[in-house]
Amino acid sequence: MVWKNPWYDSSKAHHTPEGFCNPEPERRKPGDLQRWRRDRKAQGLPLPPQQGYRAFTEQWWQPADISGSDDRIWWLGHAAVLLRLNQQYILIDPALSSRASPLSFAGPQRKTPAPLSIADLPRLDVVLISHNHYDHLDRPTVKAIVRRFPQATFIVPLGLEKWCRARGVKQVHQLDWWQQFTVGDLCFDAVPARHWSMRTPRDRNRSLWCGWVVRSASVRFWFSGDSGYSDSLPEIAARLGPFSLAALPIGAYAPEWFMAGQHMNPDQAVALWQAAGRPLTLPIHWGVFELADESLDAPPKELADALLRANEQKERFRTVANRRKPRAE
């Protein structure tokens, strides 16, 4: 039986009868995946951090301190982010397991520990998921959330509600790009991203991918999710900004001939940050899983160089260790 997209809307460029797509042209060609894997193996990539994994962890990792009650944001490694706004806790793309994989014994292994566990959270109100890749939608973490916080509201892109309910999520809402859902005094907008989805060999692009905008009376936060650069992304700031806070990806970009359609490099992240009005921004999607060819310590160095090339100061777009807690303002 041929699967048909039950949400298909012919008026939307990112919809197809078979699933979803990026409005931008596809950059990958048949055989590119095999070529990348061959090249990667031949070159012994990725390389370890320059000073080794232990020194890298000591520089960038420390258990997250979530005490207090004021508005805060924490980077939890890779793309996982915790927000506390109006004393509500919002967890985004919480992949806290030892591997980004459907298997416990194979697949990309965590190189730096998670800075907290679900058991450390005093409460959890909302969980946002950007797409179904294993480094963003992690089944063991979701199951831990369901056990400890069964009333937490999950907000996901189209196609992921069924998956969540099958794992015990009671309150789940799925959105298309530019749709929104309100929880209490917080508004959550699903916004475009340039990426793709796949969890099994049979479900490629059957669920949507997105970024998120979280709005309160005092904070507007843009979480881009996984995304290659697109000239259409600044429209998000034009429609929902100005943003006071953002999280933009800077990792998993090498080699660019293979990764550019789904992950932006630091220069592109800086250009997008400029287009968004230079909000206080956390660089994400680096430092945990070796998903591409650059070393774990390359993205922060490349970001610093990209800011210099753009004649920008680093104070409002800078890497931070988990020990720091920039205010969400």
mmCIF file of C-alpha atoms in Angstrom:
data_model
loop_
_atom_site.group_PDB
_atom_site.id
_atom_site.type_symbol
_atom_site.label_atom_id
_atom_site.label_comp_id
_atom_site.label_asym_id
_atom_site.label_seq_id
_atom_site.Cartn_x
_atom_site.Cartn_y
_atom_site.Cartn_z
ATOM 1 C CA MET A 1 0.000 0.000 0.000
ATOM 2 C CA VAL A 2 1.390 3.408 -0.997
ATOM 3 C CA TRP A 3 1.531 5.911 1.868
ATOM 4 C CA LYS A 4 -0.116 9.263 1.180
ATOM 5 C CA ASN A 5 0.420 12.442 3.170
ATOM 6 C CA PRO A 6 -2.787 12.959 5.198
ATOM 7 C CA TRP A 7 -1.894 16.642 5.753
ATOM 8 C CA TYR A 8 -1.142 17.411 2.120
ATOM 9 C CA ASP A 9 -2.036 20.977 1.093
ATOM 10 C CA SER A 10 -1.209 21.777 -2.523
ATOM 11 C CA SER A 11 -1.006 25.489 -1.711
ATOM 12 C CA LYS A 12 2.073 24.927 0.503
ATOM 13 C CA ALA A 13 5.470 24.576 -1.174
ATOM 14 C CA HIS A 14 6.834 22.316 1.565
ATOM 15 C CA HIS A 15 4.011 19.762 1.163
ATOM 16 C CA THR A 16 4.006 16.857 -1.280
ATOM 17 C CA PRO A 17 1.451 14.049 -1.703
ATOM 18 C CA GLU A 18 4.151 11.689 -0.382
ATOM 19 C CA GLY A 19 5.257 13.797 2.602
ATOM 20 C CA PHE A 20 7.237 16.993 2.994
ATOM 21 C CA CYS A 21 10.128 18.747 1.276
ATOM 22 C CA ASN A 22 12.271 21.857 1.396
ATOM 23 C CA PRO A 23 11.162 24.672 -0.925
ATOM 24 C CA GLU A 24 14.845 25.124 -1.822
ATOM 25 C CA PRO A 25 16.416 22.860 -4.483
ATOM 26 C CA GLU A 26 17.891 19.585 -3.260
ATOM 27 C CA ARG A 27 21.684 19.770 -3.154
ATOM 28 C CA ARG A 28 22.533 16.121 -2.683
ATOM 29 C CA LYS A 29 22.823 13.781 -5.636
ATOM 30 C CA PRO A 30 22.436 10.000 -5.819
ATOM 31 C CA GLY A 31 25.597 8.346 -4.553
ATOM 32 C CA ASP A 32 26.711 11.289 -2.390
ATOM 33 C CA LEU A 33 26.112 9.407 0.866
ATOM 34 C CA GLN A 34 28.285 6.515 -0.241
ATOM 35 C CA ARG A 35 30.969 8.929 -1.438
ATOM 36 C CA TRP A 36 30.994 10.751 1.907
ATOM 37 C CA ARG A 37 31.251 7.515 3.867
ATOM 38 C CA ARG A 38 34.167 6.326 1.703
ATOM 39 C CA ASP A 39 36.002 9.640 2.017
ATOM 40 C CA ARG A 40 35.422 9.789 5.752
ATOM 41 C CA LYS A 41 36.774 6.298 6.307
ATOM 42 C CA ALA A 42 39.789 6.855 4.044
ATOM 43 C CA GLN A 43 40.756 10.072 5.847
ATOM 44 C CA GLY A 44 40.156 8.754 9.367
ATOM 45 C CA LEU A 45 37.570 11.407 10.143
ATOM 46 C CA PRO A 46 36.428 12.929 12.374
ATOM 47 C CA LEU A 47 39.603 13.893 14.202
ATOM 48 C CA PRO A 48 39.561 14.139 18.020
ATOM 49 C CA PRO A 49 39.664 17.555 19.696
ATOM 50 C CA GLN A 50 43.118 19.125 19.545
ATOM 51 C CA GLN A 51 43.786 18.616 23.248
ATOM 52 C CA GLY A 52 41.890 15.320 23.477
ATOM 53 C CA TYR A 53 38.389 14.421 24.640
ATOM 54 C CA ARG A 54 39.104 14.742 28.370
ATOM 55 C CA ALA A 55 40.463 18.278 28.072
ATOM 56 C CA PHE A 56 37.563 19.208 25.789
ATOM 57 C CA THR A 57 35.060 17.968 28.362
ATOM 58 C CA GLU A 58 36.821 19.802 31.182
ATOM 59 C CA GLN A 59 36.649 23.033 29.184
ATOM 60 C CA TRP A 60 33.017 22.860 28.102
ATOM 61 C CA TRP A 61 31.107 20.690 30.548
ATOM 62 C CA GLN A 62 29.832 20.949 34.095
ATOM 63 C CA PRO A 63 26.548 19.821 35.675
ATOM 64 C CA ALA A 64 23.787 22.353 35.005
ATOM 65 C CA ASP A 65 22.720 24.418 38.005
ATOM 66 C CA ILE A 66 18.986 24.996 37.622
ATOM 67 C CA SER A 67 18.378 26.646 40.983
ATOM 68 C CA GLY A 68 16.445 29.903 41.207
ATOM 69 C CA SER A 69 13.181 31.057 39.689
ATOM 70 C CA ASP A 70 14.100 33.866 37.285
ATOM 71 C CA ASP A 71 13.988 33.600 33.484
ATOM 72 C CA ARG A 72 16.977 31.548 32.316
ATOM 73 C CA ILE A 73 18.281 29.456 29.453
ATOM 74 C CA TRP A 74 20.634 26.483 29.602
ATOM 75 C CA TRP A 75 22.419 24.775 26.751
ATOM 76 C CA LEU A 76 22.365 21.065 27.594
ATOM 77 C CA GLY A 77 24.775 19.972 24.874
ATOM 78 C CA HIS A 78 24.225 19.356 21.160
ATOM 79 C CA ALA A 79 20.796 20.869 20.341
ATOM 80 C CA ALA A 80 19.128 20.331 23.719
ATOM 81 C CA VAL A 81 18.013 23.555 25.406
ATOM 82 C CA LEU A 82 16.172 24.208 28.661
ATOM 83 C CA LEU A 83 14.198 27.410 29.156
ATOM 84 C CA ARG A 84 12.654 28.770 32.318
ATOM 85 C CA LEU A 85 10.171 31.493 31.451
ATOM 86 C CA ASN A 86 7.560 32.868 33.846
ATOM 87 C CA GLN A 87 8.536 29.976 36.171
ATOM 88 C CA GLN A 88 7.550 27.449 33.502
ATOM 89 C CA TYR A 89 10.088 24.927 32.226
ATOM 90 C CA ILE A 90 10.386 24.254 28.496
ATOM 91 C CA LEU A 91 12.673 21.497 27.220
ATOM 92 C CA ILE A 92 13.674 21.500 23.536
ATOM 93 C CA ASP A 93 15.057 18.498 21.600
ATOM 94 C CA PRO A 94 16.133 16.636 24.744
ATOM 95 C CA ALA A 95 18.489 13.901 23.536
ATOM 96 C CA LEU A 96 20.213 12.954 26.788
ATOM 97 C CA SER A 97 21.094 9.306 26.131
ATOM 98 C CA SER A 98 24.533 7.814 25.585
ATOM 99 C CA ARG A 99 23.953 7.387 21.836
ATOM 100 C CA ALA A 100 22.014 9.146 19.079
ATOM 101 C CA SER A 101 20.795 5.870 17.670
ATOM 102 C CA PRO A 102 17.942 3.358 17.710
ATOM 103 C CA LEU A 103 20.463 0.881 19.161
ATOM 104 C CA SER A 104 22.082 0.935 22.599
ATOM 105 C CA PHE A 105 25.310 -0.630 21.308
ATOM 106 C CA ALA A 106 25.909 1.153 17.995
ATOM 107 C CA GLY A 107 25.583 4.570 16.414
ATOM 108 C CA PRO A 108 26.983 8.025 17.286
ATOM 109 C CA GLN A 109 28.175 7.942 20.878
ATOM 110 C CA ARG A 110 27.991 10.848 23.300
ATOM 111 C CA LYS A 111 31.477 12.269 23.857
ATOM 112 C CA THR A 112 30.549 14.681 26.656
ATOM 113 C CA PRO A 113 28.128 13.785 29.460
ATOM 114 C CA ALA A 114 24.650 15.224 29.665
ATOM 115 C CA PRO A 115 24.718 18.105 32.194
ATOM 116 C CA LEU A 116 21.486 16.966 33.843
ATOM 117 C CA SER A 117 18.941 14.164 33.823
ATOM 118 C CA ILE A 118 15.170 14.348 33.698
ATOM 119 C CA ALA A 119 15.165 13.409 37.389
ATOM 120 C CA ASP A 120 16.992 16.682 38.153
ATOM 121 C CA LEU A 121 14.148 18.870 36.876
ATOM 122 C CA PRO A 122 11.812 20.303 39.515
ATOM 123 C CA ARG A 123 8.976 20.441 36.979
ATOM 124 C CA LEU A 124 8.438 20.292 33.237
ATOM 125 C CA ASP A 125 5.617 22.055 31.452
ATOM 126 C CA VAL A 126 6.359 21.878 27.721
ATOM 127 C CA VAL A 127 8.546 19.731 25.462
ATOM 128 C CA LEU A 128 9.307 20.967 21.935
ATOM 129 C CA ILE A 129 10.610 18.624 19.238
ATOM 130 C CA SER A 130 12.039 19.991 15.976
ATOM 131 C CA HIS A 131 12.181 16.728 13.987
ATOM 132 C CA ASN A 132 12.521 12.983 14.318
ATOM 133 C CA HIS A 133 16.278 12.378 13.927
ATOM 134 C CA TYR A 134 17.774 10.413 16.804
ATOM 135 C CA ASP A 135 19.962 13.273 18.033
ATOM 136 C CA HIS A 136 16.803 15.366 18.581
ATOM 137 C CA LEU A 137 14.007 12.887 19.314
ATOM 138 C CA ASP A 138 15.402 10.365 21.785
ATOM 139 C CA ARG A 139 13.090 7.557 22.868
ATOM 140 C CA PRO A 140 14.716 6.830 26.282
ATOM 141 C CA THR A 141 14.606 10.522 27.200
ATOM 142 C CA VAL A 142 10.961 10.800 26.099
ATOM 143 C CA LYS A 143 10.072 7.740 28.178
ATOM 144 C CA ALA A 144 11.843 9.258 31.197
ATOM 145 C CA ILE A 145 9.809 12.447 30.733
ATOM 146 C CA VAL A 146 6.560 10.486 30.498
ATOM 147 C CA ARG A 147 7.345 8.627 33.722
ATOM 148 C CA ARG A 148 8.289 11.702 35.761
ATOM 149 C CA PHE A 149 6.108 14.381 34.161
ATOM 150 C CA PRO A 150 3.092 12.603 32.615
ATOM 151 C CA GLN A 151 1.150 15.866 32.248
ATOM 152 C CA ALA A 152 3.856 17.669 30.255
ATOM 153 C CA THR A 153 2.608 19.058 26.946
ATOM 154 C CA PHE A 154 4.530 17.977 23.842
ATOM 155 C CA ILE A 155 4.401 20.242 20.773
ATOM 156 C CA VAL A 156 5.762 18.637 17.625
ATOM 157 C CA PRO A 157 5.777 19.117 13.839
ATOM 158 C CA LEU A 158 3.222 17.358 11.653
ATOM 159 C CA GLY A 159 3.526 13.596 11.660
ATOM 160 C CA LEU A 160 4.990 13.020 15.125
ATOM 161 C CA GLU A 161 1.841 12.935 17.260
ATOM 162 C CA LYS A 162 1.289 9.209 16.666
ATOM 163 C CA TRP A 163 4.894 8.381 17.615
ATOM 164 C CA CYS A 164 4.593 10.366 20.858
ATOM 165 C CA ARG A 165 1.281 8.820 21.877
ATOM 166 C CA ALA A 166 2.693 5.347 21.262
ATOM 167 C CA ARG A 167 5.385 6.181 23.858
ATOM 168 C CA GLY A 168 2.829 7.245 26.452
ATOM 169 C CA VAL A 169 2.636 11.007 25.874
ATOM 170 C CA LYS A 170 -0.830 12.123 26.976
ATOM 171 C CA GLN A 171 -0.854 15.718 25.775
ATOM 172 C CA VAL A 172 0.632 16.234 22.321
ATOM 173 C CA HIS A 173 -0.143 18.789 19.627
ATOM 174 C CA GLN A 174 1.331 18.783 16.123
ATOM 175 C CA LEU A 175 1.757 21.904 14.014
ATOM 176 C CA ASP A 176 2.586 22.929 10.466
ATOM 177 C CA TRP A 177 4.931 25.816 9.683
ATOM 178 C CA TRP A 178 3.522 29.164 10.850
ATOM 179 C CA GLN A 179 0.952 27.551 13.125
ATOM 180 C CA GLN A 180 0.974 28.248 16.859
ATOM 181 C CA PHE A 181 -0.176 26.753 20.145
ATOM 182 C CA THR A 182 -0.565 28.456 23.515
ATOM 183 C CA VAL A 183 0.179 26.990 26.924
ATOM 184 C CA GLY A 184 -0.747 29.360 29.742
ATOM 185 C CA ASP A 185 0.843 32.721 28.997
ATOM 186 C CA LEU A 186 3.388 31.297 26.535
ATOM 187 C CA CYS A 187 2.932 31.066 22.771
ATOM 188 C CA PHE A 188 4.786 28.488 20.652
ATOM 189 C CA ASP A 189 5.154 29.016 16.894
ATOM 190 C CA ALA A 190 6.385 26.310 14.505
ATOM 191 C CA VAL A 191 8.580 27.998 11.901
ATOM 192 C CA PRO A 192 10.383 26.838 8.735
ATOM 193 C CA ALA A 193 13.757 25.118 8.654
ATOM 194 C CA ARG A 194 15.787 23.599 5.819
ATOM 195 C CA HIS A 195 16.278 19.989 6.750
ATOM 196 C CA TRP A 196 14.635 16.544 6.374
ATOM 197 C CA SER A 197 13.269 13.683 8.461
ATOM 198 C CA MET A 198 13.774 9.953 8.716
ATOM 199 C CA ARG A 199 13.624 7.461 11.542
ATOM 200 C CA THR A 200 13.348 4.178 9.663
ATOM 201 C CA PRO A 201 14.206 3.152 6.095
ATOM 202 C CA ARG A 202 10.518 3.490 5.187
ATOM 203 C CA ASP A 203 9.504 6.890 6.587
ATOM 204 C CA ARG A 204 11.785 9.429 4.897
ATOM 205 C CA ASN A 205 10.169 12.892 4.988
ATOM 206 C CA ARG A 206 6.804 11.556 6.146
ATOM 207 C CA SER A 207 6.963 13.868 9.169
ATOM 208 C CA LEU A 208 7.798 17.558 9.083
ATOM 209 C CA TRP A 209 10.812 19.394 10.526
ATOM 210 C CA CYS A 210 10.731 22.898 11.996
ATOM 211 C CA GLY A 211 12.202 25.528 14.262
ATOM 212 C CA TRP A 212 10.387 27.091 17.198
ATOM 213 C CA VAL A 213 9.647 30.586 18.416
ATOM 214 C CA VAL A 214 8.700 30.896 22.094
ATOM 215 C CA ARG A 215 6.970 34.123 23.090
ATOM 216 C CA SER A 216 6.193 35.527 26.522
ATOM 217 C CA ALA A 217 5.349 39.067 27.556
ATOM 218 C CA SER A 218 9.051 39.849 28.003
ATOM 219 C CA VAL A 219 10.988 37.318 25.868
ATOM 220 C CA ARG A 220 10.969 36.267 22.217
ATOM 221 C CA PHE A 221 13.190 33.252 21.639
ATOM 222 C CA TRP A 222 14.015 31.635 18.299
ATOM 223 C CA PHE A 223 15.279 28.060 18.251
ATOM 224 C CA SER A 224 16.194 27.329 14.646
ATOM 225 C CA GLY A 225 16.435 23.566 14.986
ATOM 226 C CA ASP A 226 18.583 21.764 12.449
ATOM 227 C CA SER A 227 18.734 23.848 9.293
ATOM 228 C CA GLY A 228 20.855 24.563 6.314
ATOM 229 C CA TYR A 229 21.100 28.210 5.383
ATOM 230 C CA SER A 230 18.258 29.642 3.322
ATOM 231 C CA ASP A 231 17.506 33.182 2.195
ATOM 232 C CA SER A 232 13.941 32.584 3.405
ATOM 233 C CA LEU A 233 14.926 32.132 7.069
ATOM 234 C CA PRO A 234 15.133 35.879 7.866
ATOM 235 C CA GLU A 235 11.377 35.977 7.188
ATOM 236 C CA ILE A 236 10.958 34.339 10.592
ATOM 237 C CA ALA A 237 12.427 37.398 12.292
ATOM 238 C CA ALA A 238 10.404 39.708 10.070
ATOM 239 C CA ARG A 239 7.144 37.988 11.012
ATOM 240 C CA LEU A 240 7.730 37.053 14.657
ATOM 241 C CA GLY A 241 10.621 39.232 15.848
ATOM 242 C CA PRO A 242 12.337 41.185 17.093
ATOM 243 C CA PHE A 243 13.985 38.430 19.095
ATOM 244 C CA SER A 244 15.634 38.967 22.446
ATOM 245 C CA LEU A 245 17.194 35.500 22.450
ATOM 246 C CA ALA A 246 18.082 32.796 19.916
ATOM 247 C CA ALA A 247 19.770 29.404 19.539
ATOM 248 C CA LEU A 248 21.415 28.852 16.151
ATOM 249 C CA PRO A 249 23.382 25.780 14.964
ATOM 250 C CA ILE A 250 27.095 25.972 14.167
ATOM 251 C CA GLY A 251 28.132 22.306 13.893
ATOM 252 C CA ALA A 252 27.943 19.215 11.642
ATOM 253 C CA TYR A 253 28.796 21.264 8.539
ATOM 254 C CA ALA A 254 31.786 19.373 7.096
ATOM 255 C CA PRO A 255 32.178 18.502 4.311
ATOM 256 C CA GLU A 256 30.086 21.353 3.013
ATOM 257 C CA TRP A 257 29.468 19.735 -0.377
ATOM 258 C CA PHE A 258 27.479 17.076 1.498
ATOM 259 C CA MET A 259 26.152 18.869 4.596
ATOM 260 C CA ALA A 260 25.234 22.379 3.396
ATOM 261 C CA GLY A 261 21.666 21.502 2.455
ATOM 262 C CA GLN A 262 20.851 20.460 6.026
ATOM 263 C CA HIS A 263 23.363 22.173 8.366
ATOM 264 C CA MET A 264 24.703 25.718 8.183
ATOM 265 C CA ASN A 265 28.350 26.537 8.838
ATOM 266 C CA PRO A 266 29.467 29.230 11.320
ATOM 267 C CA ASP A 267 29.749 31.928 8.620
ATOM 268 C CA GLN A 268 26.165 31.254 7.573
ATOM 269 C CA ALA A 269 25.037 31.210 11.192
ATOM 270 C CA VAL A 270 26.606 34.645 11.691
ATOM 271 C CA ALA A 271 24.873 35.958 8.555
ATOM 272 C CA LEU A 272 21.530 34.651 9.819
ATOM 273 C CA TRP A 273 22.166 36.142 13.265
ATOM 274 C CA GLN A 274 22.835 39.521 11.641
ATOM 275 C CA ALA A 275 19.677 39.264 9.559
ATOM 276 C CA ALA A 276 17.703 38.465 12.718
ATOM 277 C CA GLY A 277 18.882 41.674 14.393
ATOM 278 C CA ARG A 278 21.794 40.280 16.460
ATOM 279 C CA PRO A 279 19.829 38.866 19.428
ATOM 280 C CA LEU A 280 21.707 37.323 22.333
ATOM 281 C CA THR A 281 22.416 33.910 20.818
ATOM 282 C CA LEU A 282 23.577 30.497 21.999
ATOM 283 C CA PRO A 283 25.450 28.413 19.414
ATOM 284 C CA ILE A 284 24.031 24.866 19.412
ATOM 285 C CA HIS A 285 24.401 21.561 17.551
ATOM 286 C CA TRP A 286 28.030 20.920 18.431
ATOM 287 C CA GLY A 287 30.255 19.459 21.130
ATOM 288 C CA VAL A 288 28.534 16.111 21.849
ATOM 289 C CA PHE A 289 28.022 13.775 18.873
ATOM 290 C CA GLU A 290 30.486 13.344 16.011
ATOM 291 C CA LEU A 291 27.970 13.519 13.164
ATOM 292 C CA ALA A 292 30.130 15.133 10.493
ATOM 293 C CA ASP A 293 33.794 15.500 9.579
ATOM 294 C CA GLU A 294 34.870 18.454 11.728
ATOM 295 C CA SER A 295 36.289 17.789 15.189
ATOM 296 C CA LEU A 296 34.183 18.583 18.253
ATOM 297 C CA ASP A 297 36.291 21.648 19.062
ATOM 298 C CA ALA A 298 36.226 23.115 15.535
ATOM 299 C CA PRO A 299 32.806 24.867 15.593
ATOM 300 C CA PRO A 300 33.566 27.366 18.416
ATOM 301 C CA LYS A 301 36.890 28.261 16.794
ATOM 302 C CA GLU A 302 35.223 28.686 13.412
ATOM 303 C CA LEU A 303 32.477 30.804 14.973
ATOM 304 C CA ALA A 304 35.054 33.157 16.510
ATOM 305 C CA ASP A 305 36.771 33.461 13.123
ATOM 306 C CA ALA A 306 33.452 34.028 11.356
ATOM 307 C CA LEU A 307 32.581 36.871 13.721
ATOM 308 C CA LEU A 308 35.976 38.461 13.065
ATOM 309 C CA ARG A 309 35.467 38.158 9.305
ATOM 310 C CA ALA A 310 32.094 39.843 9.691
ATOM 311 C CA ASN A 311 33.573 42.639 11.877
ATOM 312 C CA GLU A 312 31.302 41.599 14.719
ATOM 313 C CA GLN A 313 31.912 41.370 18.441
ATOM 314 C CA LYS A 314 31.431 37.999 20.118
ATOM 315 C CA GLU A 315 29.558 39.144 23.204
ATOM 316 C CA ARG A 316 26.089 38.521 21.754
ATOM 317 C CA PHE A 317 26.858 35.296 19.859
ATOM 318 C CA ARG A 318 29.264 33.219 21.859
ATOM 319 C CA THR A 319 29.857 29.705 23.012
ATOM 320 C CA VAL A 320 29.296 29.128 26.712
ATOM 321 C CA ALA A 321 30.101 26.230 28.974
ATOM 322 C CA ASN A 322 27.183 24.671 30.834
ATOM 323 C CA ARG A 323 28.483 26.264 34.022
ATOM 324 C CA ARG A 324 27.253 29.659 32.812
ATOM 325 C CA LYS A 325 23.641 30.738 32.878
ATOM 326 C CA PRO A 326 22.943 33.737 30.623
ATOM 327 C CA ARG A 327 19.720 35.459 31.465
ATOM 328 C CA ALA A 328 16.894 35.104 28.983
ATOM 329 C CA GLU A 329 16.615 38.800 28.337
#
